[in-house]
Tab-separated table of C-alpha atoms in Angstrom:
chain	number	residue	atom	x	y	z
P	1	UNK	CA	8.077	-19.718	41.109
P	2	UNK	CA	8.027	-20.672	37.309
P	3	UNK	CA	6.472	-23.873	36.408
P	4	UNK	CA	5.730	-25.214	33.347
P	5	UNK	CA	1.730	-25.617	34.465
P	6	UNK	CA	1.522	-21.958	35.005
P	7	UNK	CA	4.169	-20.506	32.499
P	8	UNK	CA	2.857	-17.680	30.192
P	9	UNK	CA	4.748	-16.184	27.380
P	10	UNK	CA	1.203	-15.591	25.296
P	11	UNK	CA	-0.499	-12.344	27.378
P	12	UNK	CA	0.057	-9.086	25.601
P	13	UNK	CA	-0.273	-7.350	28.914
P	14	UNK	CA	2.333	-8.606	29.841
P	15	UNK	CA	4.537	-8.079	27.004
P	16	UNK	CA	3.679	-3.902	27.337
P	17	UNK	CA	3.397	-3.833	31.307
P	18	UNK	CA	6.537	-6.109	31.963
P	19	UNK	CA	8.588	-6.228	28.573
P	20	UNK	CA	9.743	-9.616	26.703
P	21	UNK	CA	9.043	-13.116	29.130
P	22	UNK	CA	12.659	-13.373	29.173
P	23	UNK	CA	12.337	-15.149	32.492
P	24	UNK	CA	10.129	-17.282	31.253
P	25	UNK	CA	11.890	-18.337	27.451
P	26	UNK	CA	15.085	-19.055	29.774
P	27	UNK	CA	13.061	-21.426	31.717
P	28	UNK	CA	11.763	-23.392	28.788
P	29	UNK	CA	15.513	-23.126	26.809
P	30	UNK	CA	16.483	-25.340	30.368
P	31	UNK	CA	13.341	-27.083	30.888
P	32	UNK	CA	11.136	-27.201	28.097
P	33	UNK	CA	12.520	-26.365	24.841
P	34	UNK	CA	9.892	-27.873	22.537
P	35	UNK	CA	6.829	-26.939	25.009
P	36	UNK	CA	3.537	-28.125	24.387
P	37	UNK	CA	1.758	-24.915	25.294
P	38	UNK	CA	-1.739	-25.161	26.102
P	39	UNK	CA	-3.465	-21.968	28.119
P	40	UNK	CA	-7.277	-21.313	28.149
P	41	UNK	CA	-8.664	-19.244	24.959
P	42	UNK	CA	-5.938	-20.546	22.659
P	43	UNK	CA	-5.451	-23.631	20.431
P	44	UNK	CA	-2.759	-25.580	21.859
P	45	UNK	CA	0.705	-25.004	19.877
P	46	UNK	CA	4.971	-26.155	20.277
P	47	UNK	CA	6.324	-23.263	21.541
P	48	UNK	CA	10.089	-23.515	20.430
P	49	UNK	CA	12.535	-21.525	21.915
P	50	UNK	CA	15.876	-23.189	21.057
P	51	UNK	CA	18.246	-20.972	18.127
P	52	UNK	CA	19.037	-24.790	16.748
P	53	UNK	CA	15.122	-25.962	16.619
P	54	UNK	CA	14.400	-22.508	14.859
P	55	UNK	CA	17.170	-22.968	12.644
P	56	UNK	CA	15.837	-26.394	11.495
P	57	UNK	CA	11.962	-25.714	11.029
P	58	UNK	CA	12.701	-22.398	9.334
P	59	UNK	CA	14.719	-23.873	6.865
P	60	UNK	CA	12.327	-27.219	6.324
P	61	UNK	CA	9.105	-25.870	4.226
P	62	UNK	CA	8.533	-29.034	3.089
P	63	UNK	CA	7.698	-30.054	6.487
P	64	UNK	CA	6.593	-26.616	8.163
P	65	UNK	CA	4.116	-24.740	6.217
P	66	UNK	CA	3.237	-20.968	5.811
P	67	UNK	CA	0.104	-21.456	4.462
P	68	UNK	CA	-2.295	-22.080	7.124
P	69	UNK	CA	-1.271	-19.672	9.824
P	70	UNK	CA	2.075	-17.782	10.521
P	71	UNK	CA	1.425	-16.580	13.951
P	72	UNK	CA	-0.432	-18.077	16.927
P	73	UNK	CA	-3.390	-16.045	18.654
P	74	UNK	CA	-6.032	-16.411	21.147
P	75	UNK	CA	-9.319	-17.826	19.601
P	76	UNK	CA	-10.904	-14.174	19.717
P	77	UNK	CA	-8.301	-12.484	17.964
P	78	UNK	CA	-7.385	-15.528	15.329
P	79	UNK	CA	-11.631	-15.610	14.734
P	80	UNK	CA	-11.154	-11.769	14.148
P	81	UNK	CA	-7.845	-12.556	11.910
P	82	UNK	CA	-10.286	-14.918	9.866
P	83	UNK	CA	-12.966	-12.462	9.142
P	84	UNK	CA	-11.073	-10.122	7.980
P	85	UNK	CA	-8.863	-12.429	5.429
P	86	UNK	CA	-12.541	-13.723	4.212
P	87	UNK	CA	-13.876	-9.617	4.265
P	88	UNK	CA	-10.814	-8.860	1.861
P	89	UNK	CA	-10.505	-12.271	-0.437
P	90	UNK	CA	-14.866	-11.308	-1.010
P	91	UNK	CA	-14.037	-7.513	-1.529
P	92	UNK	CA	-10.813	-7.964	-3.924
P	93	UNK	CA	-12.107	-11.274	-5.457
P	94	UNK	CA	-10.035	-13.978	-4.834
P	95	UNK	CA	-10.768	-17.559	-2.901
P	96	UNK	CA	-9.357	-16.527	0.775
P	97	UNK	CA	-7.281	-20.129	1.058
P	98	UNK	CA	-5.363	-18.207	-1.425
P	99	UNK	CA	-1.692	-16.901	-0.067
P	100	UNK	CA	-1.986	-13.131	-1.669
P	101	UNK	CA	2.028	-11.948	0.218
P	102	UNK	CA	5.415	-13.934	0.502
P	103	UNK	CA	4.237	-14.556	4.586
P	104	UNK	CA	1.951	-16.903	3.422
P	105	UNK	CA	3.259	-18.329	1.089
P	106	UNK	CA	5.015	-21.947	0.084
P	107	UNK	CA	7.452	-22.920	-2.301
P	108	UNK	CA	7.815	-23.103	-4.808
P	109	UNK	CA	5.244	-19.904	-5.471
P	110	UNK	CA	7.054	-18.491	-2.689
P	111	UNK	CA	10.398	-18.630	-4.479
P	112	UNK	CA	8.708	-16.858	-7.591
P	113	UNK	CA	7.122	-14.021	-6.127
P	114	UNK	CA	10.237	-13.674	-3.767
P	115	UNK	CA	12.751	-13.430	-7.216
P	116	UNK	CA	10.540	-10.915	-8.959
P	117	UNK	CA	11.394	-8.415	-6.412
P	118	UNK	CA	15.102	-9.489	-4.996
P	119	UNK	CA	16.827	-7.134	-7.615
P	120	UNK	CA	15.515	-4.576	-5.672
P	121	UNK	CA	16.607	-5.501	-2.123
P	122	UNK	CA	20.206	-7.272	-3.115
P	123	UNK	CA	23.456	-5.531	-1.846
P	124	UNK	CA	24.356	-3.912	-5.334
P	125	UNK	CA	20.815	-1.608	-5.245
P	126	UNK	CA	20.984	-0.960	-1.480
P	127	UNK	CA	24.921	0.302	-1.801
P	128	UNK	CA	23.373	2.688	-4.616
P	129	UNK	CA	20.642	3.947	-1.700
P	130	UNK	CA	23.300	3.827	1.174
P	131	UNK	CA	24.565	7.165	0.261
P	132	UNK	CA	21.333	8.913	0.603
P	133	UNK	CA	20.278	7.519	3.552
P	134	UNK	CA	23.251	8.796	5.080
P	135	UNK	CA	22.235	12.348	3.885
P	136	UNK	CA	19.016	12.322	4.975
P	137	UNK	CA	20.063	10.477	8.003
P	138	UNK	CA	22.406	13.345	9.002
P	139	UNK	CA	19.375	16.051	8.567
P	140	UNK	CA	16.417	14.172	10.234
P	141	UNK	CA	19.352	13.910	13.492
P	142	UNK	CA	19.717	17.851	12.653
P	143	UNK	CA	15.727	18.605	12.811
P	144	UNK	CA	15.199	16.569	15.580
P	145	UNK	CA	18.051	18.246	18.262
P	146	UNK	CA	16.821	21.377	16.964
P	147	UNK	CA	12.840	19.981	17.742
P	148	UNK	CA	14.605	18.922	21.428
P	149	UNK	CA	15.623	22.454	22.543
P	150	UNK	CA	12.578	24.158	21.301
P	151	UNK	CA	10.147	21.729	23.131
P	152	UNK	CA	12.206	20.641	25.997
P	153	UNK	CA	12.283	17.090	24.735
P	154	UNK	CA	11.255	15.115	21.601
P	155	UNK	CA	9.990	11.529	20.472
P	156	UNK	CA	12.530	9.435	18.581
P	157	UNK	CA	9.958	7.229	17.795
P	158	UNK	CA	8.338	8.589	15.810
P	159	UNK	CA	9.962	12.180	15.496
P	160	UNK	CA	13.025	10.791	14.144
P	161	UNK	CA	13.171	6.451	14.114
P	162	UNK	CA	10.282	6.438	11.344
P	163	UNK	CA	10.795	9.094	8.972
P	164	UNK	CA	13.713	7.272	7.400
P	165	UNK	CA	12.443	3.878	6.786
P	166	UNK	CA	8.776	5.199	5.249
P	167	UNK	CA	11.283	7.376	2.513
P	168	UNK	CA	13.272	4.208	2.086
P	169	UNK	CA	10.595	1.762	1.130
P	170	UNK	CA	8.453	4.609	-0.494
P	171	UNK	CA	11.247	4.557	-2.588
P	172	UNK	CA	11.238	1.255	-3.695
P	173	UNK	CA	7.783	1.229	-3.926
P	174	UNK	CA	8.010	3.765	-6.719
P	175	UNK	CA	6.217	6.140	-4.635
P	176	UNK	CA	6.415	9.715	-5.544
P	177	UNK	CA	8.519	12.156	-3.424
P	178	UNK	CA	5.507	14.572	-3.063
P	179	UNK	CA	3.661	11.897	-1.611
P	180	UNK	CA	5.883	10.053	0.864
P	181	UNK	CA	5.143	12.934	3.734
P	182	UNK	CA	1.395	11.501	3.536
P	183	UNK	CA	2.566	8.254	4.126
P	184	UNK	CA	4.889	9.327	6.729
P	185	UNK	CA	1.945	10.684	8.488
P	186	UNK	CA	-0.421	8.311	7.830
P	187	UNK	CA	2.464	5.823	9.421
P	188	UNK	CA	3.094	7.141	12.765
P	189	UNK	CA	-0.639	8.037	12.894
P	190	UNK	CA	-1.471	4.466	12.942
P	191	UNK	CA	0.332	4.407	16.668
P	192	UNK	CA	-1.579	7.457	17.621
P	193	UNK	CA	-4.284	7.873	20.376
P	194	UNK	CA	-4.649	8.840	24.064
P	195	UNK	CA	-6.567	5.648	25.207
P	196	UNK	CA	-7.045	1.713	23.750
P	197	UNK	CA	-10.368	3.049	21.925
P	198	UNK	CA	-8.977	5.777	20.416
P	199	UNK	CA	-5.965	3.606	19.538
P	200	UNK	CA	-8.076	1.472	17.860
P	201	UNK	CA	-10.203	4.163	16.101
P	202	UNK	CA	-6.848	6.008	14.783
P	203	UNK	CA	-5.143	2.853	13.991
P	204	UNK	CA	-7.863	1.664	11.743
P	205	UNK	CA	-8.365	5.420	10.184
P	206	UNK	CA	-4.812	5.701	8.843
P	207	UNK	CA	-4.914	2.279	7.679
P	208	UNK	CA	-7.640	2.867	5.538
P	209	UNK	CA	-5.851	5.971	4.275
P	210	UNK	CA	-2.610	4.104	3.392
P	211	UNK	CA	-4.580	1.196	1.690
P	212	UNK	CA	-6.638	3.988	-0.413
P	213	UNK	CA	-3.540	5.399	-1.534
P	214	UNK	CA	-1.917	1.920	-1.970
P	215	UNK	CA	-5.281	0.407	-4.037
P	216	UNK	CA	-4.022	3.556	-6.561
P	217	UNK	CA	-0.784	3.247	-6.959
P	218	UNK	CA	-1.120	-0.866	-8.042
P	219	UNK	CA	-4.001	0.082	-10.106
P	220	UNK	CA	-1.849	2.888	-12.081
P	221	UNK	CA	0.995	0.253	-12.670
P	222	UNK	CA	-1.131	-2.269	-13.546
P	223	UNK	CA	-2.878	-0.391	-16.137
P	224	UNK	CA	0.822	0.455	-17.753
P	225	UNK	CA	1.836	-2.948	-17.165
P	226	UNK	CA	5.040	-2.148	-15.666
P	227	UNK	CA	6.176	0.059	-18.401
P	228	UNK	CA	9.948	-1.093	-17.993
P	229	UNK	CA	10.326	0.692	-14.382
P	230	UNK	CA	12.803	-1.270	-11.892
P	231	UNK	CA	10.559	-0.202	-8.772
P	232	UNK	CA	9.018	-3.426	-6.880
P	233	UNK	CA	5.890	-2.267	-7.911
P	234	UNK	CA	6.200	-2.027	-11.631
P	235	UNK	CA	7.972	-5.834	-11.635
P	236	UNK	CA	4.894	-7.244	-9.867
P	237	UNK	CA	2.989	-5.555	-12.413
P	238	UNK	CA	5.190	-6.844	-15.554
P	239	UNK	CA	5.560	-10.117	-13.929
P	240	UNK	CA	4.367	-13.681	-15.461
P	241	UNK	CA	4.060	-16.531	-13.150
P	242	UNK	CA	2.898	-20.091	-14.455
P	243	UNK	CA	1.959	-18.192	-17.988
P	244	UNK	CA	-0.464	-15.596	-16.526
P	245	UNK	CA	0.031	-12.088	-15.028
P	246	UNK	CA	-0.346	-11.457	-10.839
P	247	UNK	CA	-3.888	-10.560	-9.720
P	248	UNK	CA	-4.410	-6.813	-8.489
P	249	UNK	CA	-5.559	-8.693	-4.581
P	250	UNK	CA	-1.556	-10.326	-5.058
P	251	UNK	CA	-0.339	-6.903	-6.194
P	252	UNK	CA	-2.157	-4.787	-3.597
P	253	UNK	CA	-0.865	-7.445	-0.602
P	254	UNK	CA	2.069	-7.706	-1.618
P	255	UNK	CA	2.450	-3.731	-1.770
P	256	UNK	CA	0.655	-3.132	1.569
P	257	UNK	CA	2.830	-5.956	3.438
P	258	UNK	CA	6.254	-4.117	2.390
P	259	UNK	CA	5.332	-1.052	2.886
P	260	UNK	CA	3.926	-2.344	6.532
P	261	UNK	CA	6.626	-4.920	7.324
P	262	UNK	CA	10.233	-2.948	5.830
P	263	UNK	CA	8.591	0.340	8.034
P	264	UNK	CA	7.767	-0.768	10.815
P	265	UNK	CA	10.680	-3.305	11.975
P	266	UNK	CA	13.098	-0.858	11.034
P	267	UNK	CA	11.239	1.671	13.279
P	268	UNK	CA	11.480	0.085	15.342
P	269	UNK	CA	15.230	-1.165	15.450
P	270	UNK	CA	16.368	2.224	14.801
P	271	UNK	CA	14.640	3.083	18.149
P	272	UNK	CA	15.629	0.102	20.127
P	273	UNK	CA	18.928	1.141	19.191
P	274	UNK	CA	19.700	4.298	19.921
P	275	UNK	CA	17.632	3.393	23.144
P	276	UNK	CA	20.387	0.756	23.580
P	277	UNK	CA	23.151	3.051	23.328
P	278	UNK	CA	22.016	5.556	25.403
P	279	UNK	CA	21.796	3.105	28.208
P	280	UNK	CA	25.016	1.228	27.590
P	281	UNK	CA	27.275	4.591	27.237
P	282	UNK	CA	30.519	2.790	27.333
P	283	UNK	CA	29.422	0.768	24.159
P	284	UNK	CA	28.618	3.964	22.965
P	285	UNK	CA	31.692	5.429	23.514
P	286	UNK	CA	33.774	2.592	21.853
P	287	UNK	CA	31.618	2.879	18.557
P	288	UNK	CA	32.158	7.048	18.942
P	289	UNK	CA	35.967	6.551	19.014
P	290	UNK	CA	35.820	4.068	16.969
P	291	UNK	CA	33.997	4.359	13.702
P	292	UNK	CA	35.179	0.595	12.278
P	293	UNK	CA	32.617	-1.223	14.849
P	294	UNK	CA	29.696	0.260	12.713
P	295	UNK	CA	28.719	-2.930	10.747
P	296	UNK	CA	28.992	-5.069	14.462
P	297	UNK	CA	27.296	-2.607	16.799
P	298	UNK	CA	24.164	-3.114	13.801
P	299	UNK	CA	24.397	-6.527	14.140
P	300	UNK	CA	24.109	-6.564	18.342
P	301	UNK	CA	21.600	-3.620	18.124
P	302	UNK	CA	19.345	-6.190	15.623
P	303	UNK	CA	20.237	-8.975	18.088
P	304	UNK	CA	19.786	-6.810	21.071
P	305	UNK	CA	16.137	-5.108	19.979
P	306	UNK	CA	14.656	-8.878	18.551
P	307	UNK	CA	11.393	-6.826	17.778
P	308	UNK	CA	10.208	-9.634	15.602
P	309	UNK	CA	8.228	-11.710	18.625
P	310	UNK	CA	6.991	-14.732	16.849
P	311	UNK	CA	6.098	-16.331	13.915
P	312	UNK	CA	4.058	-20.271	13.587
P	313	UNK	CA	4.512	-22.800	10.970
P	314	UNK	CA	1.465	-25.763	10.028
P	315	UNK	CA	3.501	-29.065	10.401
P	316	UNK	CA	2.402	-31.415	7.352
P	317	UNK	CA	4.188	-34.598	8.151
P	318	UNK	CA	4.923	-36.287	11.731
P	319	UNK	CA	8.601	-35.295	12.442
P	320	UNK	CA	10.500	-34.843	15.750
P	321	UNK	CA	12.005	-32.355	17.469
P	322	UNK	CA	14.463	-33.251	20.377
P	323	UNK	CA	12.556	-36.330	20.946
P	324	UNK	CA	8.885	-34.501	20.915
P	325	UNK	CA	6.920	-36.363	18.050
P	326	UNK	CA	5.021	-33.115	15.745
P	327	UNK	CA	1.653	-34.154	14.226
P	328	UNK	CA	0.686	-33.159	11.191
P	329	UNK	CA	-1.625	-30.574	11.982
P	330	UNK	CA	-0.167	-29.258	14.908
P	331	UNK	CA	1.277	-25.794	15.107
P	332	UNK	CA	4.805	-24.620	16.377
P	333	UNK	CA	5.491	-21.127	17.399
P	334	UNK	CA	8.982	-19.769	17.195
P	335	UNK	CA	10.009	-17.416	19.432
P	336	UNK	CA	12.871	-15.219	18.291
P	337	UNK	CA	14.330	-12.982	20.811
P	338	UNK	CA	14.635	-16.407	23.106
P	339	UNK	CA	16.562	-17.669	19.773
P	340	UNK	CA	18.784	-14.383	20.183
P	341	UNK	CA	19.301	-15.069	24.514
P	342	UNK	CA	20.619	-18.560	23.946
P	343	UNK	CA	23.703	-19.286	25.654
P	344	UNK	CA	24.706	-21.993	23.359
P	345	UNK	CA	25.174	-19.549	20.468
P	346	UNK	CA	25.752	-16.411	22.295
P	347	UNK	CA	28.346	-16.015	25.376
P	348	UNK	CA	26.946	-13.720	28.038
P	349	UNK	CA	23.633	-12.970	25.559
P	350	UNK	CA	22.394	-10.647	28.476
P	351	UNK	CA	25.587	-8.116	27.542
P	352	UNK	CA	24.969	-5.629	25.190
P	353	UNK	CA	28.429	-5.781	23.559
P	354	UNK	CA	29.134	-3.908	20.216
P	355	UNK	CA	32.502	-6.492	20.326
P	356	UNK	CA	30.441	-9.508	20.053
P	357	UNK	CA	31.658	-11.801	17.641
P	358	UNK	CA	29.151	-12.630	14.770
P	359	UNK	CA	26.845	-15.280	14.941
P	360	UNK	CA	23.693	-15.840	12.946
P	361	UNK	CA	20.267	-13.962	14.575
P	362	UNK	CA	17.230	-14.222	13.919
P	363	UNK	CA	16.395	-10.269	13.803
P	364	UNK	CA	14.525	-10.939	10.872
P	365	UNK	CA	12.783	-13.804	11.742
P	366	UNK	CA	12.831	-16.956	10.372
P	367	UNK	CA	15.827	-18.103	8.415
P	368	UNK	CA	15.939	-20.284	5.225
P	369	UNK	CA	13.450	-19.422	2.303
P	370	UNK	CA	11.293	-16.754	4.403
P	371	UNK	CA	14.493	-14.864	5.328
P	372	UNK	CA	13.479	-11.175	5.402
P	373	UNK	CA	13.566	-9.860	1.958
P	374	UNK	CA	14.295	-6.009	3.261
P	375	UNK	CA	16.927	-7.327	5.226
P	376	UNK	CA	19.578	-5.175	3.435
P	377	UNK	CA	17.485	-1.997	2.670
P	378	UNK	CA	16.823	-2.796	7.197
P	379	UNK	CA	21.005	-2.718	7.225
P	380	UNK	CA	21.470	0.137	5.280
P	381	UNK	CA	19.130	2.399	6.967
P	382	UNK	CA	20.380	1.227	10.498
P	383	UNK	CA	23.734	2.061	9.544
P	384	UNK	CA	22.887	5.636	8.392
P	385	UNK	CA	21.235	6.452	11.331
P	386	UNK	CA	23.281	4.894	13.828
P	387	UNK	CA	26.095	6.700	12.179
P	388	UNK	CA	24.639	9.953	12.220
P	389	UNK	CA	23.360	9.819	15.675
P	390	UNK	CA	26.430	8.697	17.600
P	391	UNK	CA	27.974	12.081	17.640
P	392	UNK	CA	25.335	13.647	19.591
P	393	UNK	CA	24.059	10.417	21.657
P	394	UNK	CA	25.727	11.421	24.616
P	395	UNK	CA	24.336	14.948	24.865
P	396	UNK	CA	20.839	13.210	25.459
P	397	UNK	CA	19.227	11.424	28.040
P	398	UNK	CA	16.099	9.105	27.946
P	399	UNK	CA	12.786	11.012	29.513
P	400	UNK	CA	10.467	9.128	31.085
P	401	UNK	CA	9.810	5.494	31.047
P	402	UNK	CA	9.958	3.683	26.745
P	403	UNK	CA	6.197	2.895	25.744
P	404	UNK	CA	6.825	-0.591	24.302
P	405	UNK	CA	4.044	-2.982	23.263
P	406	UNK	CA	3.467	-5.954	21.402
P	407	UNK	CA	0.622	-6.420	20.141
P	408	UNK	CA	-0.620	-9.696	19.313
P	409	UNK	CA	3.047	-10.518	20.440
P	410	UNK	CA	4.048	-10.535	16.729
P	411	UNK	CA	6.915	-7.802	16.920
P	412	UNK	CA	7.552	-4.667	19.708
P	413	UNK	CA	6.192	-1.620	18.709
P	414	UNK	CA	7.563	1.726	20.346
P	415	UNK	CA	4.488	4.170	20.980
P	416	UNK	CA	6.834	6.668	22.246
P	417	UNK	CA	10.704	7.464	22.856
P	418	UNK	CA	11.623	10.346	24.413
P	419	UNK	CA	14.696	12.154	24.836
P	420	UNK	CA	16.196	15.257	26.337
P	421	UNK	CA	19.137	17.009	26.488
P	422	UNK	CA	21.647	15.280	29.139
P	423	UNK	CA	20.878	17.101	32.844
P	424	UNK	CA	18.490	19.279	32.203
């Protein structure tokens, strides 16, 4: 029986053995909503888990700061976490309290790095993409039912879900087209590996590739100063902020966190959804007969998926919450897909309904200033291959059993997807 003394919604076992806690965020919704979590091997935290409480602290930076931590871990991994920020401020020379990506960062520094790259992400560039995608989307669907006959079954993972996204943001990186299949490999190579060690090993192997090719590419712009191109890239690089140019370690996070971030969520969206549909076939049918429902079955499949987990604001001044006084000092931990499952802003949230009226989710994580930037480029890429897969959905059948983890319970992470062809 759940109890609040033995409640845990922080073991990562659990999250890739057992899926979400979803038992265990509905308790604390009823029971608990601002939680005082404290388990053995972590710092204590607020684990929120109400859409309204999220709403409020994501939206209140003056009171909820991004600086000192934004997720919460157990004292092995955030002692790891720490090493490695100090390892990389030493290596790339800058003073490691220093937020070097928009995750860490506070207005109003956050609001300045975020508008030097928003012309890139708004609605007018991504409806100039959209058409694209849709090309491409419609030949990576093409390659991959031909990949399912010849082999008998295929991994939409990471045979189809990430090809897609790694073009997309390559793209607005300013990446070159002969290089994106590197990075595409490099990408899914990062969730290679037969065992945790050689998970690890492989993991850490591609990184180092992708940052190698990354440290070049900012070190090229930089030395051209931008030269006038409109990739995200080339504005960091022509960018002044408070009368001095960014900092290579600013560029180089900054680069490495999109490319990281706008891949992998979308990944992994793209995979939760066609997952979705192909075990909810009578939503699938209504979107195949009806083409119109596009722009809502995206918004239940980003509902639906949640693959961002968590993310934990530094409160700075005593405040309340539903009667619970926050110290400053004290951490709180939202977590999103319980957000997405409440009943007071969703009716029937465990129905995967294409119909749903809209409501605001929290897909992307938090809301307010830290609102996903990629959001839109996420949309448009979502909608291309939704569209291009529904045709064929119902030809294929899920084989096997999803590989889903979590690690760190930060956001879901499909290791594998397989399909096959319906009854064979």
């Amino acid at each position: 029986m759940l109890s609040l003394d033995t409640i845990d919604i922080t073991d990562e076992q659990s999250y890739a053995e057992n899926g979400y806690p979803w038992r265990e965020w509905d308790f604390l919704r009823r029971e608990a909503p601002v939680f005082w979590y404290r388990r053995p091997g972590f710092e204590p935290f607020w684990a929120l888990t109400k859409h309204e409480d999220m709403a409020w602290v994501s939206r209140s930076p003056e009171i909820f700061s991004s600086a000192q931590r934004v997720s919460v871990n157990s004292l092995d991994i955030a002692d790891m976490f720490a090493k490695d920020r100090e390892q990389r401020a030493a290596l790339l020379g800058h003073d490691p309290a220093e937020a070097q990506s928009l995750t860490w960062m506070d207005p109003p520094l956050h609001h300045q790095i975020r508008q030097i790259m928003s012309p890139a992400f708004m609605p007018k560039a991504m409806a100039a993409l959209e058409d694209r995608f849709s090309t491409e989307a419609d030949a990576l669907v093409e390659e991959f039912l031909e990949l399912v006959d010849e082999r008998g079954s295929a991994d939409v993972a990471n045979q189809l879900a990430a090809k897609l996204p790694v073009a997309a943001i390559c793209e607005l990186l300013g990446v070159p087209v002969e290089d994106r299949e590197k990075l595409y490999l490099w990408t899914v190579g990062t969730m290679s590996g037969s065992d945790e060690a050689s998970v690890q090993d492989t993991f850490m192997s591609n990184v180092g590739e992708i940052m190698g090719y990354l440290t070049g590419l900012v070190q090229q712009r930089m030395a051209d100063g931008g030269s006038g191109g409109t990739d995200v890239v080339s504005r960091l690089a022509a960018a002044v902020v408070e009368d001095r140019k960014l900092p290579f370690s600013t560029l180089l996070n900054q680069t490495s966190e999109l490319l990281f971030a706008g891949n992998g969520t979308t990944r992994n969206v793209i995979a939760g959804g066609i997952r979705a549909l192909l075990e909810h076939p009578d939503e699938l049918r209504k979107l195949r007969e009806d083409p119109g429902l596009l722009d809502a079955a995206v918004e239940e499949i980003l509902r639906w998926t949640s693959v961002a987990v968590h993310m934990a604001r530094t409160c700075v001044q005593d405040t309340e919450i539903r009667g619970q006084r926050i110290r400053a000092g004290e951490t709180v931990a939202m977590f999103f897909p319980s957000a997405n499952r409440d009943e007071d802003v969703f009716e029937d949230p465990y129905r995967f309904d294409i119909t749903r009226p809209r409501r605001t989710h929290f897909a992307f994580g938090a809301l307010g200033a830290h609102f996903c930037l990629g959001s839109n480029l996420a949309k448009a890429q979502l909608r291309a291959m939704i569209r291009a897969v529904v045709p064929v959905l119902s030809a294929l059948e899920l084989d096997g059993e999803p590989d889903l983890v979590a690690p760190y319970f930060v956001m879901a992470e499909y290791r594998r997807l397989r399909v096959r062809r319906a009854g064979r």
